[in-house]
JSON list of C-alpha atoms and ligand atoms in Angstrom, two decimals:
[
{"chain": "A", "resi": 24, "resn": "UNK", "atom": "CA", "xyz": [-14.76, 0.20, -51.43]},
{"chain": "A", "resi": 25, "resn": "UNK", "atom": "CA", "xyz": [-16.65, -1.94, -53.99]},
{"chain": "A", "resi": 26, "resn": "UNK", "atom": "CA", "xyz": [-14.05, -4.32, -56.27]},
{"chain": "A", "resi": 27, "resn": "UNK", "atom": "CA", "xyz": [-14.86, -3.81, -59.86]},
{"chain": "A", "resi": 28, "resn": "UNK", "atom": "CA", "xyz": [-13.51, -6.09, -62.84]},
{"chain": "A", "resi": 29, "resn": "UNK", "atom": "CA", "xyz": [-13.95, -5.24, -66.70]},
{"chain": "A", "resi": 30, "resn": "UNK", "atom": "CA", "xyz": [-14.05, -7.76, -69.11]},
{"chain": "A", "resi": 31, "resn": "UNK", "atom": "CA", "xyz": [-13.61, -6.59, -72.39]},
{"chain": "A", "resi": 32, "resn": "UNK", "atom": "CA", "xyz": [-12.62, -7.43, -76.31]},
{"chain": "A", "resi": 33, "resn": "UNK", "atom": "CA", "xyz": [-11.47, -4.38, -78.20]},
{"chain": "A", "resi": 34, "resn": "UNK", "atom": "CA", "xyz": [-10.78, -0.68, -78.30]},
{"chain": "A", "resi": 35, "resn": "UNK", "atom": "CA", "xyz": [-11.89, -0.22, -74.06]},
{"chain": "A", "resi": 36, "resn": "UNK", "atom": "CA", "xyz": [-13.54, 3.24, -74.35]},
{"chain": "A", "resi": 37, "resn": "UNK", "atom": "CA", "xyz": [-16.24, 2.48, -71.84]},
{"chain": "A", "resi": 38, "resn": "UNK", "atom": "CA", "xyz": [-13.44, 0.78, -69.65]},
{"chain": "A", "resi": 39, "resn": "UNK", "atom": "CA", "xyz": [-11.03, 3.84, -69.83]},
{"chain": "A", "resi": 40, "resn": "UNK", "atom": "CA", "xyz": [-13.78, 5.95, -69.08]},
{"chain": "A", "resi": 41, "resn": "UNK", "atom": "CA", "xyz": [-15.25, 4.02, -66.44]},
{"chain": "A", "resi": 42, "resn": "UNK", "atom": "CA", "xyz": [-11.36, 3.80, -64.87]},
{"chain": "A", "resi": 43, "resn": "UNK", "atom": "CA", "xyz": [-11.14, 7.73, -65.25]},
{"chain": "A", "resi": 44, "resn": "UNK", "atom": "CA", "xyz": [-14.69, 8.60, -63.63]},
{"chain": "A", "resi": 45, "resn": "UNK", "atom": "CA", "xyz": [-13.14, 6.35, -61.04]},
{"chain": "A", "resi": 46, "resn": "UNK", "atom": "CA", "xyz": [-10.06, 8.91, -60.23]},
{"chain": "A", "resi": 47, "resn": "UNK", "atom": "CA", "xyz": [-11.77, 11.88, -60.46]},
{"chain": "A", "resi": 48, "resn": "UNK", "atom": "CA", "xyz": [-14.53, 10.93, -58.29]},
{"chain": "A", "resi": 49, "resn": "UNK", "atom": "CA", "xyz": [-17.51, 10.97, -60.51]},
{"chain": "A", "resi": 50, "resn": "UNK", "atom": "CA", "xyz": [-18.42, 7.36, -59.80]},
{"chain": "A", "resi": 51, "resn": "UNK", "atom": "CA", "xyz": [-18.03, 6.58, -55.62]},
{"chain": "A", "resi": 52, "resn": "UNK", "atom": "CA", "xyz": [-16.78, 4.05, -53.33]},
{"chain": "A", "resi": 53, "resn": "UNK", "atom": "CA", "xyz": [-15.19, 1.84, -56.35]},
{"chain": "A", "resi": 54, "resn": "UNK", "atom": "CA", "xyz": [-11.83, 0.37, -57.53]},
{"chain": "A", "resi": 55, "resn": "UNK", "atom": "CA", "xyz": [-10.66, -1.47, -60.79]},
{"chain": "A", "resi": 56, "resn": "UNK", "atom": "CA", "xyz": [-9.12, -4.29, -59.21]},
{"chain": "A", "resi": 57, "resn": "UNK", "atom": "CA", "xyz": [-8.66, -6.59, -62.17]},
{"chain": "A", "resi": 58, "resn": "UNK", "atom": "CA", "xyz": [-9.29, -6.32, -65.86]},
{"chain": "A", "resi": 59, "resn": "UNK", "atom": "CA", "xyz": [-9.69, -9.47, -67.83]},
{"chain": "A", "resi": 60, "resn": "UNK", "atom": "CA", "xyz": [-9.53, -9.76, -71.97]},
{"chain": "A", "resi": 61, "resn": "UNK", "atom": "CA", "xyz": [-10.39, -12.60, -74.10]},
{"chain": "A", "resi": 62, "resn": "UNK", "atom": "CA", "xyz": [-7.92, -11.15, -77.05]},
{"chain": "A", "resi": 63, "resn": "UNK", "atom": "CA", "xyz": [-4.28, -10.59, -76.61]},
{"chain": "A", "resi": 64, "resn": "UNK", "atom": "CA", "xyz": [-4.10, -7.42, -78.58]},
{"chain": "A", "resi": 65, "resn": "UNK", "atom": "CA", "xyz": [-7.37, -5.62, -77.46]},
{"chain": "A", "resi": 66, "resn": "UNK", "atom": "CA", "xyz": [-5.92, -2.14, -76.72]},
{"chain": "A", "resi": 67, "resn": "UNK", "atom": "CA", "xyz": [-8.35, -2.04, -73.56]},
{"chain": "A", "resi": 68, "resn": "UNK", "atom": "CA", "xyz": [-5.84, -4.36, -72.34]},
{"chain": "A", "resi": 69, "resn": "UNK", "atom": "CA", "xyz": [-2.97, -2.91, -73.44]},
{"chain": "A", "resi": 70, "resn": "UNK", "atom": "CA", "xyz": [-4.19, 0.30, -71.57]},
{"chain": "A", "resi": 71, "resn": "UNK", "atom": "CA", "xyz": [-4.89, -1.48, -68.76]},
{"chain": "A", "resi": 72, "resn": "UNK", "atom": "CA", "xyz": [-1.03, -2.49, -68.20]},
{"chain": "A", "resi": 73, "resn": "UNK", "atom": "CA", "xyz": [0.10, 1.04, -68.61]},
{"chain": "A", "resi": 74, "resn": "UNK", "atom": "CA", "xyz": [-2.40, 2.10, -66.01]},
{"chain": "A", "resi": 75, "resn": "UNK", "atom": "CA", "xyz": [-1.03, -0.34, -63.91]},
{"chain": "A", "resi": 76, "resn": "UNK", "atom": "CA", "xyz": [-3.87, -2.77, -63.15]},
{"chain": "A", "resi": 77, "resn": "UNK", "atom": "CA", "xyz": [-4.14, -6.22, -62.73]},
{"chain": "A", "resi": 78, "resn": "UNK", "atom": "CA", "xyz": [-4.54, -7.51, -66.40]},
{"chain": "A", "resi": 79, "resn": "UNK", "atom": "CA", "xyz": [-5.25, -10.79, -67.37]},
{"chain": "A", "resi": 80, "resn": "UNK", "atom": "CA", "xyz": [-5.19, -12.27, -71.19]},
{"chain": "A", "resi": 81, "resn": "UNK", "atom": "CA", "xyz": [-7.07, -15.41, -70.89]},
{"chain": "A", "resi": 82, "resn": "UNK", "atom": "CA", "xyz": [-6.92, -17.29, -74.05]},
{"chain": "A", "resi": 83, "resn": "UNK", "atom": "CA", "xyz": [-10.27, -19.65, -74.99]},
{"chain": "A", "resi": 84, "resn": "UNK", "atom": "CA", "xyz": [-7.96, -21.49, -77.32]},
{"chain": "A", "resi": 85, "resn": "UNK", "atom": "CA", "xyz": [-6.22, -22.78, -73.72]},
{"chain": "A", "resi": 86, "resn": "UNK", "atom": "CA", "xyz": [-9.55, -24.38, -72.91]},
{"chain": "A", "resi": 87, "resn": "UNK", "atom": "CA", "xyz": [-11.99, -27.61, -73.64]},
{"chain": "A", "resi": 88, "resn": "UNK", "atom": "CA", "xyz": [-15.00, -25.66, -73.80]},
{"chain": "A", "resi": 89, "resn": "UNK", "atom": "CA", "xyz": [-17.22, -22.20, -73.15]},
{"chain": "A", "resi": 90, "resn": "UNK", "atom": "CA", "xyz": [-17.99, -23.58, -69.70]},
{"chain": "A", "resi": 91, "resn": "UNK", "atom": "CA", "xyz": [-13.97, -24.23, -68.45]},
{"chain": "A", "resi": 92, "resn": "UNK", "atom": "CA", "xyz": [-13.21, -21.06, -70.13]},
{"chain": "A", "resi": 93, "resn": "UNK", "atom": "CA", "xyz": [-15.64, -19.14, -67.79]},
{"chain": "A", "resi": 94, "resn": "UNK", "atom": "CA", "xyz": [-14.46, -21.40, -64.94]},
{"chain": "A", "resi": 95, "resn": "UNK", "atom": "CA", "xyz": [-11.31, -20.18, -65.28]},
{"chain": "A", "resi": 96, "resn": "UNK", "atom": "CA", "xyz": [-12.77, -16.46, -64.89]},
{"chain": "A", "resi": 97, "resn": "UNK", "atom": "CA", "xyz": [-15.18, -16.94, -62.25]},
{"chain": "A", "resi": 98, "resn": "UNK", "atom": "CA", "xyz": [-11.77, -18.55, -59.80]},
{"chain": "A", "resi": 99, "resn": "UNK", "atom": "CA", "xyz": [-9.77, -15.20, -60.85]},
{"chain": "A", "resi": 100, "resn": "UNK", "atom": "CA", "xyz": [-12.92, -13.04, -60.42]},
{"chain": "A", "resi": 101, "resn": "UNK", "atom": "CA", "xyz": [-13.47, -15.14, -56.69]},
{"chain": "A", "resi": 102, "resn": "UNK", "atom": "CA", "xyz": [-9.86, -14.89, -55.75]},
{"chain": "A", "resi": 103, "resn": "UNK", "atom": "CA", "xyz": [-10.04, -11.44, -56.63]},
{"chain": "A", "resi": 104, "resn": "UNK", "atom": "CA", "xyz": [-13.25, -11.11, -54.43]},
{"chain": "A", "resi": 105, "resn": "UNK", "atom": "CA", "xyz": [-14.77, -9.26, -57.18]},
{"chain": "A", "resi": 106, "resn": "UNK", "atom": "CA", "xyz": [-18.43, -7.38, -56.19]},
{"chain": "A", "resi": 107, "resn": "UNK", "atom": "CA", "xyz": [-19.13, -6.43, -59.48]},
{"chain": "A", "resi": 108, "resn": "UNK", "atom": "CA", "xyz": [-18.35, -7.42, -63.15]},
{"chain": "A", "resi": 109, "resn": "UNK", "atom": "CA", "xyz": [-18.56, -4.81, -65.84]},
{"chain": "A", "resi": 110, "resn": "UNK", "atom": "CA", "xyz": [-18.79, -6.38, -69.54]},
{"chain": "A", "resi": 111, "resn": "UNK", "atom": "CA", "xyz": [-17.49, -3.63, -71.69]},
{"chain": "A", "resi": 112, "resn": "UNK", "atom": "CA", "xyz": [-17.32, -4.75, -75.31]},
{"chain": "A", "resi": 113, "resn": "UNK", "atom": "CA", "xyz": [-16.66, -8.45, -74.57]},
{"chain": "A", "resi": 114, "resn": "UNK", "atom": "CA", "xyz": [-17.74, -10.19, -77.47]},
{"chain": "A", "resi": 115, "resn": "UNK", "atom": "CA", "xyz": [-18.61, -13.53, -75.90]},
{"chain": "A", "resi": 116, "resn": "UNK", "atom": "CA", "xyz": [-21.60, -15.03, -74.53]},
{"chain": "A", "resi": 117, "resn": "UNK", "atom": "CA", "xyz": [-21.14, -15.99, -71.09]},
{"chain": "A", "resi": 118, "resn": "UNK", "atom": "CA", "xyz": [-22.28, -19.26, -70.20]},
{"chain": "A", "resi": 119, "resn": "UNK", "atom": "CA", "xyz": [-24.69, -20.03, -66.96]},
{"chain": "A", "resi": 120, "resn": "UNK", "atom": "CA", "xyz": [-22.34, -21.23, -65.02]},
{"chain": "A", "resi": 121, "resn": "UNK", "atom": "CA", "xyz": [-21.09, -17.92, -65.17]},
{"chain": "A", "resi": 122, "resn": "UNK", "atom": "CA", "xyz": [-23.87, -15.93, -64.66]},
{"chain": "A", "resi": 123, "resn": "UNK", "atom": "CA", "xyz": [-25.13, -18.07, -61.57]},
{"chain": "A", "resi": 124, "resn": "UNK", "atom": "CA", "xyz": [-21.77, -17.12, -59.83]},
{"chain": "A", "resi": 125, "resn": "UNK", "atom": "CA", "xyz": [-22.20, -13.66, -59.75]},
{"chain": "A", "resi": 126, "resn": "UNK", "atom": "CA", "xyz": [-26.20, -13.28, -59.60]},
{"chain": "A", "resi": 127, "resn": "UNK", "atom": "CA", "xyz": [-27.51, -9.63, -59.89]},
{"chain": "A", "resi": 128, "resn": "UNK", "atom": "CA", "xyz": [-23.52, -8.55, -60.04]},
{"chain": "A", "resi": 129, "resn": "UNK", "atom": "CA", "xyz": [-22.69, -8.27, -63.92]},
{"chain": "A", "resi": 130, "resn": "UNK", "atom": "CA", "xyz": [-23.99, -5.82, -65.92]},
{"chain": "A", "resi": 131, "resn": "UNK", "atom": "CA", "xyz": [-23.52, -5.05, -69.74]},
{"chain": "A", "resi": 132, "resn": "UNK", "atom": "CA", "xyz": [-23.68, -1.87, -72.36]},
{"chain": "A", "resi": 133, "resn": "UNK", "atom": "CA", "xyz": [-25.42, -2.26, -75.06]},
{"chain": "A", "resi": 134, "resn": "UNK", "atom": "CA", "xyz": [-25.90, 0.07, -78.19]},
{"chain": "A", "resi": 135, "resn": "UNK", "atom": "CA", "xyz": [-29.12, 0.34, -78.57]},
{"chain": "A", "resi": 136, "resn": "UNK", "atom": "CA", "xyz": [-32.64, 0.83, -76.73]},
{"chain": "A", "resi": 137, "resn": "UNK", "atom": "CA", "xyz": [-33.32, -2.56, -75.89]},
{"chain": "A", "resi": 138, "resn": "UNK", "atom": "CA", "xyz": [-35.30, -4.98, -76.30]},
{"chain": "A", "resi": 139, "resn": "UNK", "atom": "CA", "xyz": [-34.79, -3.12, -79.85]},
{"chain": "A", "resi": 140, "resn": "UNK", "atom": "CA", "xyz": [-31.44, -4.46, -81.61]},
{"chain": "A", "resi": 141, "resn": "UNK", "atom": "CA", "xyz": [-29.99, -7.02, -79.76]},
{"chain": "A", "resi": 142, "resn": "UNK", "atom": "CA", "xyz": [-26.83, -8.56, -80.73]},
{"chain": "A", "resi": 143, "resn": "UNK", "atom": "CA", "xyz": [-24.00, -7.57, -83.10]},
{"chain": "A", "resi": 144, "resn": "UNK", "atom": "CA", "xyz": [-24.05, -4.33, -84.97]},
{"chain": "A", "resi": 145, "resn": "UNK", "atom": "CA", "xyz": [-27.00, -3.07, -83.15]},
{"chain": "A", "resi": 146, "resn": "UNK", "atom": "CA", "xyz": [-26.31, 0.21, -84.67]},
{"chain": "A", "resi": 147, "resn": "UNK", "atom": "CA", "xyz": [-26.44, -0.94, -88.10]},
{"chain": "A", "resi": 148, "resn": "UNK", "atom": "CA", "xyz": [-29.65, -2.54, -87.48]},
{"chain": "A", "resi": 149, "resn": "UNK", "atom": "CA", "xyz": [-31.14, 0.46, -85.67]},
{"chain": "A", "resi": 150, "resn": "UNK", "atom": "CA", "xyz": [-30.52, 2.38, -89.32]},
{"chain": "A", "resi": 151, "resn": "UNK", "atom": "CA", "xyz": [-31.96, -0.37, -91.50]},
{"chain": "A", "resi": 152, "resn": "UNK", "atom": "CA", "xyz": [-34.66, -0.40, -89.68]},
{"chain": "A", "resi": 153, "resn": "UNK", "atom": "CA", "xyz": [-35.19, 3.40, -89.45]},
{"chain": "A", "resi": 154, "resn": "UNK", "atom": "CA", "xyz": [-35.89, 4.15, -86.42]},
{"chain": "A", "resi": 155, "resn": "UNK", "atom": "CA", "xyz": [-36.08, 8.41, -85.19]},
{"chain": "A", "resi": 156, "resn": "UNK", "atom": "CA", "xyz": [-34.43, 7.32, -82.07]},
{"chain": "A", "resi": 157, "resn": "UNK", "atom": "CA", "xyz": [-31.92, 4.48, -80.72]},
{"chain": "A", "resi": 158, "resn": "UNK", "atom": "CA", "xyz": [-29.48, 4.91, -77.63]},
{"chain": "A", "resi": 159, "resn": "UNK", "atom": "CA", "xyz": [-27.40, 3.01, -75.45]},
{"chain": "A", "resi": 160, "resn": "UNK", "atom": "CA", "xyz": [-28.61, 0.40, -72.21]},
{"chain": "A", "resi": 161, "resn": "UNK", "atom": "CA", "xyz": [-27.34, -0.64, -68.98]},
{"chain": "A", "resi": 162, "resn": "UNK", "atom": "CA", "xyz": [-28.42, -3.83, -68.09]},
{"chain": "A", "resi": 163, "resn": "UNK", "atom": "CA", "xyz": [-27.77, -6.61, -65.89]},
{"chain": "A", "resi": 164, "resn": "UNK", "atom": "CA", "xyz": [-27.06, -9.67, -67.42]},
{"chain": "A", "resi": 165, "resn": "UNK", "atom": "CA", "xyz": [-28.85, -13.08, -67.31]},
{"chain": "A", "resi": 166, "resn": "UNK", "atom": "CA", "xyz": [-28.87, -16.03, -69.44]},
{"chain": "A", "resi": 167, "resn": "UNK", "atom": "CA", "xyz": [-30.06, -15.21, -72.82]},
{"chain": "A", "resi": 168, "resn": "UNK", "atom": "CA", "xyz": [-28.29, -12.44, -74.74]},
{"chain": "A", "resi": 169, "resn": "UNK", "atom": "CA", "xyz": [-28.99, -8.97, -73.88]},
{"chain": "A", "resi": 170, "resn": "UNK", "atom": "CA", "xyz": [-31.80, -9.41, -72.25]},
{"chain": "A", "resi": 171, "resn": "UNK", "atom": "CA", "xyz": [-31.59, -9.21, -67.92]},
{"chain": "A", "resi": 172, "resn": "UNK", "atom": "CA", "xyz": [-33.28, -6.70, -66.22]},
{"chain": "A", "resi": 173, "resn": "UNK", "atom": "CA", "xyz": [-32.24, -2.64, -67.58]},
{"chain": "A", "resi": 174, "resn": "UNK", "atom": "CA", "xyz": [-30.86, -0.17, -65.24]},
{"chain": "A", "resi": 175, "resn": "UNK", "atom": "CA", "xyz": [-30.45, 2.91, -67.35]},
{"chain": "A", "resi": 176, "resn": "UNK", "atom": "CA", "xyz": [-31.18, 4.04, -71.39]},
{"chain": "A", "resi": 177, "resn": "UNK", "atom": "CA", "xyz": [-29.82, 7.33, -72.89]},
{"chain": "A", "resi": 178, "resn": "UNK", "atom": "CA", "xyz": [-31.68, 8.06, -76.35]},
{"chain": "A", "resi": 179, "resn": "UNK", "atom": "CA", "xyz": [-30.49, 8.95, -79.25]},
{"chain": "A", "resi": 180, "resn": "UNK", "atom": "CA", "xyz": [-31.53, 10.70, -81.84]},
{"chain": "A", "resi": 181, "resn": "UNK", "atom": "CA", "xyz": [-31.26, 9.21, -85.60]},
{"chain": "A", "resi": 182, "resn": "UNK", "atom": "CA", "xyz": [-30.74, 11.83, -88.47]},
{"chain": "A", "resi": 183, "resn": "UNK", "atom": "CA", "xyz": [-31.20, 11.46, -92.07]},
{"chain": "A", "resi": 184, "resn": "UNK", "atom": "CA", "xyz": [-27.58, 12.03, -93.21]},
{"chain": "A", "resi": 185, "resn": "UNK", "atom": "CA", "xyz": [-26.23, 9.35, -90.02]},
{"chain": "A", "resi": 186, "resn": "UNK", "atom": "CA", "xyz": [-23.86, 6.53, -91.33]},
{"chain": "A", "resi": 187, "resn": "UNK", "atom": "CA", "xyz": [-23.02, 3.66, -89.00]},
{"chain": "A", "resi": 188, "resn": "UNK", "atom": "CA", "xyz": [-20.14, 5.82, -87.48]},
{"chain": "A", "resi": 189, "resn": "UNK", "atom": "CA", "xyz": [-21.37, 9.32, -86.87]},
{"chain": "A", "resi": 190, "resn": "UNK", "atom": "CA", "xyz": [-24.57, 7.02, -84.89]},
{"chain": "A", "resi": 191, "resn": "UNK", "atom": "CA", "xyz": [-22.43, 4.85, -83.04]},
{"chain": "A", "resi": 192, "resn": "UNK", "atom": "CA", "xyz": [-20.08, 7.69, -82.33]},
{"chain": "A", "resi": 193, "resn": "UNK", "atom": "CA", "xyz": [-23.08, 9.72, -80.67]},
{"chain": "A", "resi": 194, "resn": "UNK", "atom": "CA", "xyz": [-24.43, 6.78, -79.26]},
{"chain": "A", "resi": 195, "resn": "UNK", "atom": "CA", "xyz": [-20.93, 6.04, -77.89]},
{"chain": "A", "resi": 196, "resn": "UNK", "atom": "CA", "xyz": [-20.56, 9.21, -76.09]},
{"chain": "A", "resi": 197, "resn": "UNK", "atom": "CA", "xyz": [-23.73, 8.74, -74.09]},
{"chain": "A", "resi": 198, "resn": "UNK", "atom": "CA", "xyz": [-22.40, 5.21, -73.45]},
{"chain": "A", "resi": 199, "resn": "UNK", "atom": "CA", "xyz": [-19.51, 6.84, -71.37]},
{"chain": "A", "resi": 200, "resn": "UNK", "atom": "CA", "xyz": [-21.95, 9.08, -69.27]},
{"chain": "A", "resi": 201, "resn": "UNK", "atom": "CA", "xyz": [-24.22, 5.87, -68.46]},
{"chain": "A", "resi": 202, "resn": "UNK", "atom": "CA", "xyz": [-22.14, 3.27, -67.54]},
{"chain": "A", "resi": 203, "resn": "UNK", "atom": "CA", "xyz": [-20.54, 5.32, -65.39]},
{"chain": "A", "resi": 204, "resn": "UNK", "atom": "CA", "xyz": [-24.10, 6.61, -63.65]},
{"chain": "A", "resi": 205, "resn": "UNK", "atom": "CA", "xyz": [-25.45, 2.64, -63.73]},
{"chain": "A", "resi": 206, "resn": "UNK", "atom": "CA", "xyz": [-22.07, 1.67, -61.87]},
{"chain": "A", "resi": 207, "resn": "UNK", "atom": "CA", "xyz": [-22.21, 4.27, -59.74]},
{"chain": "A", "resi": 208, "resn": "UNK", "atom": "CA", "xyz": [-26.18, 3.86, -58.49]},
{"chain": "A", "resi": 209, "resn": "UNK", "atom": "CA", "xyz": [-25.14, 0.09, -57.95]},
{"chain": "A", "resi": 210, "resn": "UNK", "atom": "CA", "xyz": [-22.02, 0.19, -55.65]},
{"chain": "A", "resi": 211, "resn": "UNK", "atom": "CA", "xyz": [-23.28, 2.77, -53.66]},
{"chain": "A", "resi": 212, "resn": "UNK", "atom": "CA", "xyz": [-26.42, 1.01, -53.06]},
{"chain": "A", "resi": 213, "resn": "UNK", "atom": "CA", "xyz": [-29.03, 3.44, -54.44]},
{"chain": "A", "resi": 214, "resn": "UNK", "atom": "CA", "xyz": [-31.12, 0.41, -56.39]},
{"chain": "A", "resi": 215, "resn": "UNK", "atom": "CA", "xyz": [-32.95, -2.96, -56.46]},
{"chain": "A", "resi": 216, "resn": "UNK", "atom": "CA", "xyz": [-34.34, -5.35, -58.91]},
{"chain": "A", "resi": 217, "resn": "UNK", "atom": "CA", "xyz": [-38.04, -5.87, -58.41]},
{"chain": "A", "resi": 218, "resn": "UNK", "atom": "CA", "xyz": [-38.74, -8.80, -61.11]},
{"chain": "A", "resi": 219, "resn": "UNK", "atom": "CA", "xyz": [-37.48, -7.53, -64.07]},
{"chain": "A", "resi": 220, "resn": "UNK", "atom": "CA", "xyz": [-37.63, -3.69, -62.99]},
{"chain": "A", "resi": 221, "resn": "UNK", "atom": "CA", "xyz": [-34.63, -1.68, -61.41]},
{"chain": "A", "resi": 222, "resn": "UNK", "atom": "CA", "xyz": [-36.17, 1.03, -59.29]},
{"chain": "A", "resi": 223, "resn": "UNK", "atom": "CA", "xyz": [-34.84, 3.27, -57.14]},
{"chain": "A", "resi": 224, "resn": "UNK", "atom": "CA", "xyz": [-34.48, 3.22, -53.32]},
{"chain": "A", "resi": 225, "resn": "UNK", "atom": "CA", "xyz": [-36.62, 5.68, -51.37]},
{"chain": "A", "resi": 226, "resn": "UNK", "atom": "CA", "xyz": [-34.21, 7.77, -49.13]},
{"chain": "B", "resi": 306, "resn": "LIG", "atom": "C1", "xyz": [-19.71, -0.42, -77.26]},
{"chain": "B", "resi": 306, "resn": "LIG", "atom": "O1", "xyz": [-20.47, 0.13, -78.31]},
{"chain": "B", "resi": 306, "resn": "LIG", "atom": "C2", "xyz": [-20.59, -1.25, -76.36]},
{"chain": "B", "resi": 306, "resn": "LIG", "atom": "O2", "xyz": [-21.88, -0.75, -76.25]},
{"chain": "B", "resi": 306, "resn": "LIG", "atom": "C3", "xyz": [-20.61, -2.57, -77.04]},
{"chain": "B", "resi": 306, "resn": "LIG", "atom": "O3", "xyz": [-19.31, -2.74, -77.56]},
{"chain": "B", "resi": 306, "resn": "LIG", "atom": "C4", "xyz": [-18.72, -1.46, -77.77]},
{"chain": "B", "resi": 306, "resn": "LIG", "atom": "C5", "xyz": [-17.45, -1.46, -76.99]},
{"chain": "B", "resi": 306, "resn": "LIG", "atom": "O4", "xyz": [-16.68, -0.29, -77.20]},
{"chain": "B", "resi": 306, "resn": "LIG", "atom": "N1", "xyz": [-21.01, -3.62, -76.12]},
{"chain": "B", "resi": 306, "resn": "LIG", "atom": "P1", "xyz": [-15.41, -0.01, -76.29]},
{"chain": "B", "resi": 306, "resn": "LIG", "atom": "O5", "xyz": [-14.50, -1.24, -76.42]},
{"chain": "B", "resi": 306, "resn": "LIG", "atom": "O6", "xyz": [-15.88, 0.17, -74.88]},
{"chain": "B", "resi": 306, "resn": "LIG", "atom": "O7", "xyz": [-14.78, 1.20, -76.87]}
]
């Protein structure tokens, strides 16, 4: 059984989702063991309680700098002898230190087709700039800002009468169908990274 933590911000959709594909089987051979929040009133967290995980507010304001902050994360995430860390909507950059703990073993959603729209409101700018289609990415995450190597895209389709919401709603629903898929494909061993590619293992 692969130990999964979630870091997140906000709301927790893709957490809740990925913690529900969990019970009913759709993603194998994996366990929330801890979920970790950088705000005290994200309702991610909040959930998290009820559902009776491990749930951890860790407050930046308690810290020197980015780097102790993420310190602090990587000795729960070690303790916890986390295999993989799932960033789902948590809004801060994560330092190297960080990512060089855990290489190849966190991975990020992202609402948009990267590299297309990186960073905040990456729906917003997928409208301004017009494009037909957008979607959602997997990705594993490296040192600059989504940018490590992608593991799975859904597209999206764009129509002329979308507003922020109704597109990031749509994209949002495909977001809980691929994280769950991307998580799934990685604990149960079905890829590898081959420079920046993820391919699939031949059977
Ligand atoms: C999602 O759109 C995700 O792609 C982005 O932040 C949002 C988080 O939503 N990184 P939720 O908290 O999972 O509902």
């Amino acid at each position: 059984m692969k130990r999964l933590a979630v870091l997140l911000s906000g709301r927790g959709s893709n957490f809740i989702k990925i913690y529900e594909n969990i019970k009913s089987g759709v993603i194998k051979n994996a366990e929330i063991v801890l979920v970790i929040s950088n705000k005290q009133d994200a309702p991610g967290l909040a959930y998290a309680r009820q559902a009776g995980l491990n749930a951890i507010y860790l407050n930046p304001k308690d810290y020197p700098d980015r780097e102790e902050y993420d310190r602090a994360i990587v000795d729960l995430l070690k303790r916890e002898k986390i295999d993989l860390v799932c960033l789902a909507g948590y809004m801060r950059i994560i330092t190297k230190f960080f990512v060089e703990s855990f290489p190849n073993r966190i991975i990020n959603i992202h609402p948009s087709l990267l590299p297309a729209f990186p960073g905040l409101d990456a729906q917003k700018q997928a409208l301004e700039y017009g494009v037909k289609y957008t979607g959602c990415t997997v990705h594993f995450v490296d040192e600059k800002v989504d940018h490590g190597a992608i593991i799975l895209q859904e597209v999206v389709e764009v129509l002329d009468d979308d507003s922020v919401e109704t597109l990031s709603a749509r994209i949002l629903q495909k977001e809980h169908i691929v994280y769950s898929k991307a998580i799934d494909l990685i604990v149960n061993d079905k890829i590898y990274i081959d420079g920046r590619t993820v391919k699939f293992k031949k059977v």
